[in-house]
């Protein structure tokens, strides 16, 4: 090989070696740069709570600036945004956060017990139990009028399960708002189902009329009442107006009943025995949805799914503080239950419904059933009911 060719070959090797060294130097520099950035990062840079909260809305971020970046705080910020919460000042926000933390701990500890139901954060999680009782429950009502009834059972084989929603006669879930008027929604729910079953079409009836006008029958507007007493009022008043003509306001007001706007009339009523779940099951199975009253205890407000049961709620005539509508029954994972429609909006519970354990007179249930007078149902009038039922006619 000539000296010139040897020099060219040597130059190529030198350039290749220099290029390789340059690449190694660049890679080393990048690694050193990354290490120095990681070593100099702050808590905020590496904190997963901070990184998640960086993607929140402006409202959620403003909440975190007040109460800090913690897991409870992040849950609270998301809760407040989802449910449209707006607090008057920083002090109220901090108070609501403390209540939220306590309720969240209750929810999580309950869900670890292996019970047949689960709880979840909902629109009430920043309310204290006292506030919830004031705004969503009525004062304890006396169901003693139904301790001895005249309902008669018949020898009939009941279906293993029932769900009146599948028949299409159950009206949509409503929301009573911040008013202890659950008893009015239980009443209208029963009447609306009876009307739909008899006449083949839906109707929405006025809860507000009951709030404003039924006081003479031992009802107290936003402070509570009973469906049985509401049915008696409708019977003697001459009817119940439609929702459209007498809309709901969630406040106590002056009576504005108009006979021109009546949707249904109650013709008669009858009681059955308080706590007789066999009679209640017979009524739900063979006739239609039944108004029921029971006692709500603190954990129930966070119900999400499963079959609710409690060892702390009462079962005497004076224990009931909430009225709802039983629309069916069944068995879930070996636990028999009542299927019940609530009046706390469709976001609460299982799309506005819940299941309660059957067979133990859970929480002092008593009920009220309405019968519409057509030929077939009049023949059944003396055979069905739950604590109280009524005969109605529509217009």
Short mmCIF file of C-alpha atoms in Angstrom, two decimals, residues 8-319:
data_model
loop_
_atom_site.label_atom_id
_atom_site.label_comp_id
_atom_site.label_asym_id
_atom_site.label_seq_id
_atom_site.Cartn_x
_atom_site.Cartn_y
_atom_site.Cartn_z
CA UNK A 8 -6.18 8.32 4.02
CA UNK A 9 -7.09 5.13 5.90
CA UNK A 10 -5.63 6.51 9.11
CA UNK A 11 -7.60 9.76 8.73
CA UNK A 12 -10.88 7.87 8.25
CA UNK A 13 -10.29 5.83 11.43
CA UNK A 14 -9.48 8.98 13.39
CA UNK A 15 -12.68 10.75 12.21
CA UNK A 16 -14.80 7.69 13.04
CA UNK A 17 -13.29 7.50 16.52
CA UNK A 18 -13.86 11.21 17.12
CA UNK A 19 -17.52 10.92 15.98
CA UNK A 20 -18.10 8.00 18.35
CA UNK A 21 -16.59 9.94 21.25
CA UNK A 22 -18.76 12.96 20.42
CA UNK A 23 -21.91 10.82 20.49
CA UNK A 24 -20.93 9.30 23.84
CA UNK A 25 -20.26 12.76 25.22
CA UNK A 26 -23.71 13.97 24.07
CA UNK A 27 -25.50 11.00 25.65
CA UNK A 28 -23.58 11.49 28.89
CA UNK A 29 -24.48 15.16 28.93
CA UNK A 30 -28.19 14.37 28.49
CA UNK A 31 -28.08 11.82 31.32
CA UNK A 32 -26.29 14.28 33.58
CA UNK A 33 -28.85 16.97 32.73
CA UNK A 34 -31.78 14.68 33.54
CA UNK A 35 -30.19 13.62 36.81
CA UNK A 36 -29.56 17.20 37.83
CA UNK A 37 -33.20 18.14 37.05
CA UNK A 38 -34.52 15.21 39.06
CA UNK A 39 -32.22 15.98 41.96
CA UNK A 40 -33.36 19.59 42.01
CA UNK A 41 -37.13 18.89 41.70
CA UNK A 42 -39.50 20.21 44.37
CA UNK A 43 -42.29 18.38 46.26
CA UNK A 44 -44.84 20.05 44.00
CA UNK A 45 -43.09 18.68 40.90
CA UNK A 46 -43.13 15.06 42.09
CA UNK A 47 -46.27 15.04 44.26
CA UNK A 48 -48.94 12.93 42.48
CA UNK A 49 -51.74 14.89 44.16
CA UNK A 50 -50.27 18.11 42.76
CA UNK A 51 -49.89 16.61 39.28
CA UNK A 52 -53.52 15.43 39.26
CA UNK A 53 -54.82 18.73 40.58
CA UNK A 54 -52.97 20.61 37.84
CA UNK A 55 -55.58 19.23 35.44
CA UNK A 56 -58.58 20.45 37.42
CA UNK A 57 -60.94 23.25 36.53
CA UNK A 58 -60.40 26.77 37.80
CA UNK A 59 -63.09 26.24 40.43
CA UNK A 60 -61.50 23.05 41.75
CA UNK A 61 -58.06 24.65 41.82
CA UNK A 62 -59.41 27.60 43.78
CA UNK A 63 -60.85 25.18 46.33
CA UNK A 64 -57.47 23.48 46.73
CA UNK A 65 -55.77 26.83 47.26
CA UNK A 66 -58.00 27.35 50.30
CA UNK A 67 -57.90 23.89 51.90
CA UNK A 68 -54.54 22.60 50.65
CA UNK A 69 -53.33 19.75 48.42
CA UNK A 70 -54.24 16.51 50.19
CA UNK A 71 -56.14 13.42 49.10
CA UNK A 72 -59.20 14.46 51.11
CA UNK A 73 -58.93 17.96 49.64
CA UNK A 74 -58.78 16.63 46.09
CA UNK A 75 -61.86 14.47 46.71
CA UNK A 76 -63.66 17.48 48.17
CA UNK A 77 -62.73 19.72 45.22
CA UNK A 78 -64.06 17.18 42.72
CA UNK A 79 -67.20 16.68 44.83
CA UNK A 80 -67.88 20.42 45.03
CA UNK A 81 -67.45 20.84 41.27
CA UNK A 82 -69.60 17.82 40.35
CA UNK A 83 -72.51 18.86 42.55
CA UNK A 84 -72.35 22.58 41.78
CA UNK A 85 -71.49 23.61 45.35
CA UNK A 86 -70.92 27.30 45.96
CA UNK A 87 -69.83 28.52 49.38
CA UNK A 88 -70.34 32.05 50.64
CA UNK A 89 -66.85 32.54 52.04
CA UNK A 90 -63.59 30.82 52.99
CA UNK A 91 -64.86 30.00 56.48
CA UNK A 92 -67.87 28.13 55.13
CA UNK A 93 -65.71 26.23 52.65
CA UNK A 94 -63.40 25.11 55.44
CA UNK A 95 -66.39 24.06 57.56
CA UNK A 96 -67.89 22.06 54.68
CA UNK A 97 -64.53 20.41 54.09
CA UNK A 98 -64.35 19.25 57.70
CA UNK A 99 -67.88 17.82 57.50
CA UNK A 100 -67.01 16.18 54.18
CA UNK A 101 -63.95 14.49 55.68
CA UNK A 102 -65.96 13.03 58.54
CA UNK A 103 -68.65 11.72 56.20
CA UNK A 104 -66.05 10.36 53.79
CA UNK A 105 -64.42 8.43 56.63
CA UNK A 106 -67.86 7.01 57.55
CA UNK A 107 -68.45 5.92 53.96
CA UNK A 108 -65.06 4.24 53.62
CA UNK A 109 -65.15 2.49 56.99
CA UNK A 110 -68.68 1.18 56.33
CA UNK A 111 -67.70 -0.17 52.92
CA UNK A 112 -64.89 -2.19 54.52
CA UNK A 113 -67.29 -4.17 56.75
CA UNK A 114 -68.52 -6.56 54.08
CA UNK A 115 -72.15 -5.49 54.39
CA UNK A 116 -74.72 -6.31 51.66
CA UNK A 117 -74.78 -2.65 50.56
CA UNK A 118 -72.32 0.08 49.63
CA UNK A 119 -72.21 3.78 50.43
CA UNK A 120 -70.80 6.53 48.21
CA UNK A 121 -70.15 10.25 48.13
CA UNK A 122 -73.26 12.11 46.95
CA UNK A 123 -74.83 15.56 47.07
CA UNK A 124 -75.27 15.35 50.86
CA UNK A 125 -71.67 14.59 51.84
CA UNK A 126 -70.91 18.17 52.96
CA UNK A 127 -74.03 18.30 55.17
CA UNK A 128 -74.02 17.46 58.86
CA UNK A 129 -76.53 14.89 60.08
CA UNK A 130 -78.46 17.67 61.83
CA UNK A 131 -78.73 19.66 58.60
CA UNK A 132 -79.86 16.60 56.70
CA UNK A 133 -82.58 15.88 59.24
CA UNK A 134 -83.79 19.47 59.02
CA UNK A 135 -83.87 19.75 55.23
CA UNK A 136 -84.67 16.23 53.99
CA UNK A 137 -86.55 14.47 56.79
CA UNK A 138 -89.69 15.38 58.65
CA UNK A 139 -90.14 15.30 62.39
CA UNK A 140 -90.81 11.80 63.73
CA UNK A 141 -94.40 10.84 62.95
CA UNK A 142 -96.84 8.70 64.93
CA UNK A 143 -97.94 5.69 62.90
CA UNK A 144 -99.94 4.26 65.83
CA UNK A 145 -103.25 4.53 63.93
CA UNK A 146 -102.18 1.46 61.98
CA UNK A 147 -101.09 -0.76 64.89
CA UNK A 148 -104.29 -2.74 64.36
CA UNK A 149 -105.75 -2.92 60.88
CA UNK A 150 -108.51 -4.72 59.01
CA UNK A 151 -106.60 -5.99 56.00
CA UNK A 152 -107.33 -9.60 55.01
CA UNK A 153 -104.87 -11.82 53.17
CA UNK A 154 -105.98 -14.39 50.60
CA UNK A 155 -104.54 -17.80 49.79
CA UNK A 156 -102.65 -16.87 46.65
CA UNK A 157 -99.14 -17.78 45.52
CA UNK A 158 -97.13 -14.56 45.20
CA UNK A 159 -94.42 -14.17 42.55
CA UNK A 160 -90.80 -14.52 43.69
CA UNK A 161 -90.09 -10.95 42.61
CA UNK A 162 -91.95 -7.86 41.49
CA UNK A 163 -90.92 -4.60 39.83
CA UNK A 164 -93.72 -2.25 38.81
CA UNK A 165 -91.26 -0.14 36.82
CA UNK A 166 -91.26 -2.86 34.17
CA UNK A 167 -95.00 -2.42 33.72
CA UNK A 168 -94.46 1.30 33.15
CA UNK A 169 -96.84 2.73 35.76
CA UNK A 170 -94.19 4.21 38.10
CA UNK A 171 -93.75 7.95 37.53
CA UNK A 172 -90.24 9.50 37.26
CA UNK A 173 -88.17 10.12 40.38
CA UNK A 174 -88.67 13.63 41.77
CA UNK A 175 -86.60 15.75 44.17
CA UNK A 176 -88.20 17.24 47.27
CA UNK A 177 -85.40 19.78 47.71
CA UNK A 178 -84.66 21.35 51.10
CA UNK A 179 -88.12 20.68 52.51
CA UNK A 180 -89.26 17.80 54.73
CA UNK A 181 -92.10 17.04 52.33
CA UNK A 182 -91.23 13.42 51.56
CA UNK A 183 -94.73 12.38 52.67
CA UNK A 184 -96.26 14.39 49.82
CA UNK A 185 -94.05 12.70 47.21
CA UNK A 186 -94.88 9.28 48.62
CA UNK A 187 -98.56 10.17 48.36
CA UNK A 188 -98.43 11.49 44.81
CA UNK A 189 -96.20 8.61 43.70
CA UNK A 190 -98.82 6.10 44.83
CA UNK A 191 -101.64 8.06 43.22
CA UNK A 192 -99.74 8.55 39.97
CA UNK A 193 -99.09 4.81 39.70
CA UNK A 194 -102.73 4.01 40.43
CA UNK A 195 -103.91 6.53 37.85
CA UNK A 196 -101.57 5.20 35.16
CA UNK A 197 -102.59 1.62 35.84
CA UNK A 198 -106.30 2.43 35.62
CA UNK A 199 -106.35 4.87 32.72
CA UNK A 200 -103.32 3.86 30.68
CA UNK A 201 -101.60 7.24 30.82
CA UNK A 202 -99.34 9.10 33.20
CA UNK A 203 -100.14 12.07 35.38
CA UNK A 204 -98.10 14.33 37.66
CA UNK A 205 -99.90 15.47 40.81
CA UNK A 206 -99.29 18.43 43.10
CA UNK A 207 -97.07 17.88 46.13
CA UNK A 208 -97.27 21.60 46.86
CA UNK A 209 -101.01 21.46 47.45
CA UNK A 210 -100.41 18.90 50.20
CA UNK A 211 -97.65 21.05 51.71
CA UNK A 212 -99.87 24.15 51.73
CA UNK A 213 -103.33 22.75 52.40
CA UNK A 214 -103.26 19.49 54.41
CA UNK A 215 -102.39 20.93 57.83
CA UNK A 216 -105.81 20.25 59.36
CA UNK A 217 -105.15 16.52 58.97
CA UNK A 218 -102.13 16.48 61.30
CA UNK A 219 -99.60 17.25 58.57
CA UNK A 220 -96.97 19.98 58.89
CA UNK A 221 -95.84 20.98 55.41
CA UNK A 222 -92.05 21.05 55.16
CA UNK A 223 -91.82 19.75 58.74
CA UNK A 224 -93.35 16.37 57.97
CA UNK A 225 -96.55 14.37 57.68
CA UNK A 226 -97.86 10.93 56.71
CA UNK A 227 -99.30 9.61 53.44
CA UNK A 228 -102.27 8.08 55.31
CA UNK A 229 -103.19 11.54 56.58
CA UNK A 230 -102.61 13.02 53.14
CA UNK A 231 -105.04 10.53 51.60
CA UNK A 232 -107.64 11.49 54.19
CA UNK A 233 -107.15 15.17 53.34
CA UNK A 234 -107.60 14.50 49.61
CA UNK A 235 -110.75 12.48 50.33
CA UNK A 236 -112.45 15.23 52.33
CA UNK A 237 -111.05 18.10 50.28
CA UNK A 238 -112.57 16.89 47.05
CA UNK A 239 -109.40 16.04 45.17
CA UNK A 240 -105.76 16.80 44.39
CA UNK A 241 -104.68 19.25 41.69
CA UNK A 242 -102.21 18.47 38.94
CA UNK A 243 -98.54 19.44 39.23
CA UNK A 244 -98.84 21.74 36.23
CA UNK A 245 -101.63 23.77 37.81
CA UNK A 246 -100.08 23.84 41.30
CA UNK A 247 -96.27 23.56 40.90
CA UNK A 248 -93.80 22.62 43.62
CA UNK A 249 -91.82 25.34 45.44
CA UNK A 250 -90.24 23.38 48.34
CA UNK A 251 -91.52 25.97 50.85
CA UNK A 252 -94.58 26.35 53.04
CA UNK A 253 -97.18 28.59 51.42
CA UNK A 254 -100.82 29.64 51.35
CA UNK A 255 -103.35 27.12 50.06
CA UNK A 256 -104.26 27.74 46.40
CA UNK A 257 -106.35 24.64 45.68
CA UNK A 258 -108.71 24.93 42.71
CA UNK A 259 -111.41 22.33 42.08
CA UNK A 260 -111.14 23.13 38.37
CA UNK A 261 -107.64 21.61 38.28
CA UNK A 262 -108.29 18.35 40.17
CA UNK A 263 -106.50 15.32 38.75
CA UNK A 264 -107.74 12.63 41.17
CA UNK A 265 -110.19 12.20 44.03
CA UNK A 266 -109.84 9.80 46.95
CA UNK A 267 -113.12 8.02 47.67
CA UNK A 268 -112.19 5.80 50.62
CA UNK A 269 -109.31 4.44 52.68
CA UNK A 270 -108.48 1.50 54.95
CA UNK A 271 -105.66 0.59 57.33
CA UNK A 272 -103.68 -2.61 57.66
CA UNK A 273 -101.44 -3.69 60.51
CA UNK A 274 -98.23 -1.76 61.15
CA UNK A 275 -95.15 -3.91 60.52
CA UNK A 276 -97.06 -6.75 58.83
CA UNK A 277 -94.64 -7.34 55.98
CA UNK A 278 -96.64 -10.30 54.67
CA UNK A 279 -99.55 -7.94 54.08
CA UNK A 280 -97.28 -5.35 52.52
CA UNK A 281 -95.78 -7.97 50.19
CA UNK A 282 -99.26 -9.12 49.20
CA UNK A 283 -100.27 -5.55 48.34
CA UNK A 284 -97.13 -4.83 46.31
CA UNK A 285 -97.41 -8.13 44.46
CA UNK A 286 -101.11 -8.18 43.69
CA UNK A 287 -102.11 -4.53 43.30
CA UNK A 288 -99.52 -1.80 42.70
CA UNK A 289 -96.85 0.40 44.38
CA UNK A 290 -97.41 1.17 48.07
CA UNK A 291 -96.48 4.25 50.11
CA UNK A 292 -94.28 3.29 53.05
CA UNK A 293 -92.85 5.23 55.99
CA UNK A 294 -89.72 4.24 57.94
CA UNK A 295 -86.86 5.64 60.00
CA UNK A 296 -83.78 6.99 58.23
CA UNK A 297 -80.50 6.72 60.16
CA UNK A 298 -77.27 8.54 59.44
CA UNK A 299 -75.56 6.09 57.06
CA UNK A 300 -78.61 5.67 54.83
CA UNK A 301 -78.23 9.12 53.25
CA UNK A 302 -75.07 7.88 51.46
CA UNK A 303 -76.63 4.67 50.10
CA UNK A 304 -75.45 3.71 46.61
CA UNK A 305 -76.24 0.05 45.89
CA UNK A 306 -77.06 -3.34 47.39
CA UNK A 307 -79.58 -4.24 50.11
CA UNK A 308 -79.58 -1.74 52.96
CA UNK A 309 -79.86 -3.07 56.50
CA UNK A 310 -79.34 -1.48 59.90
CA UNK A 311 -79.16 -2.52 63.54
CA UNK A 312 -79.70 1.02 64.81
CA UNK A 313 -83.02 2.12 63.29
CA UNK A 314 -86.20 1.78 65.30
CA UNK A 315 -89.36 -0.23 64.62
CA UNK A 316 -92.05 1.44 66.74
CA UNK A 317 -94.94 3.65 65.53
CA UNK A 318 -93.10 6.78 66.68
CA UNK A 319 -89.85 6.03 64.85
#
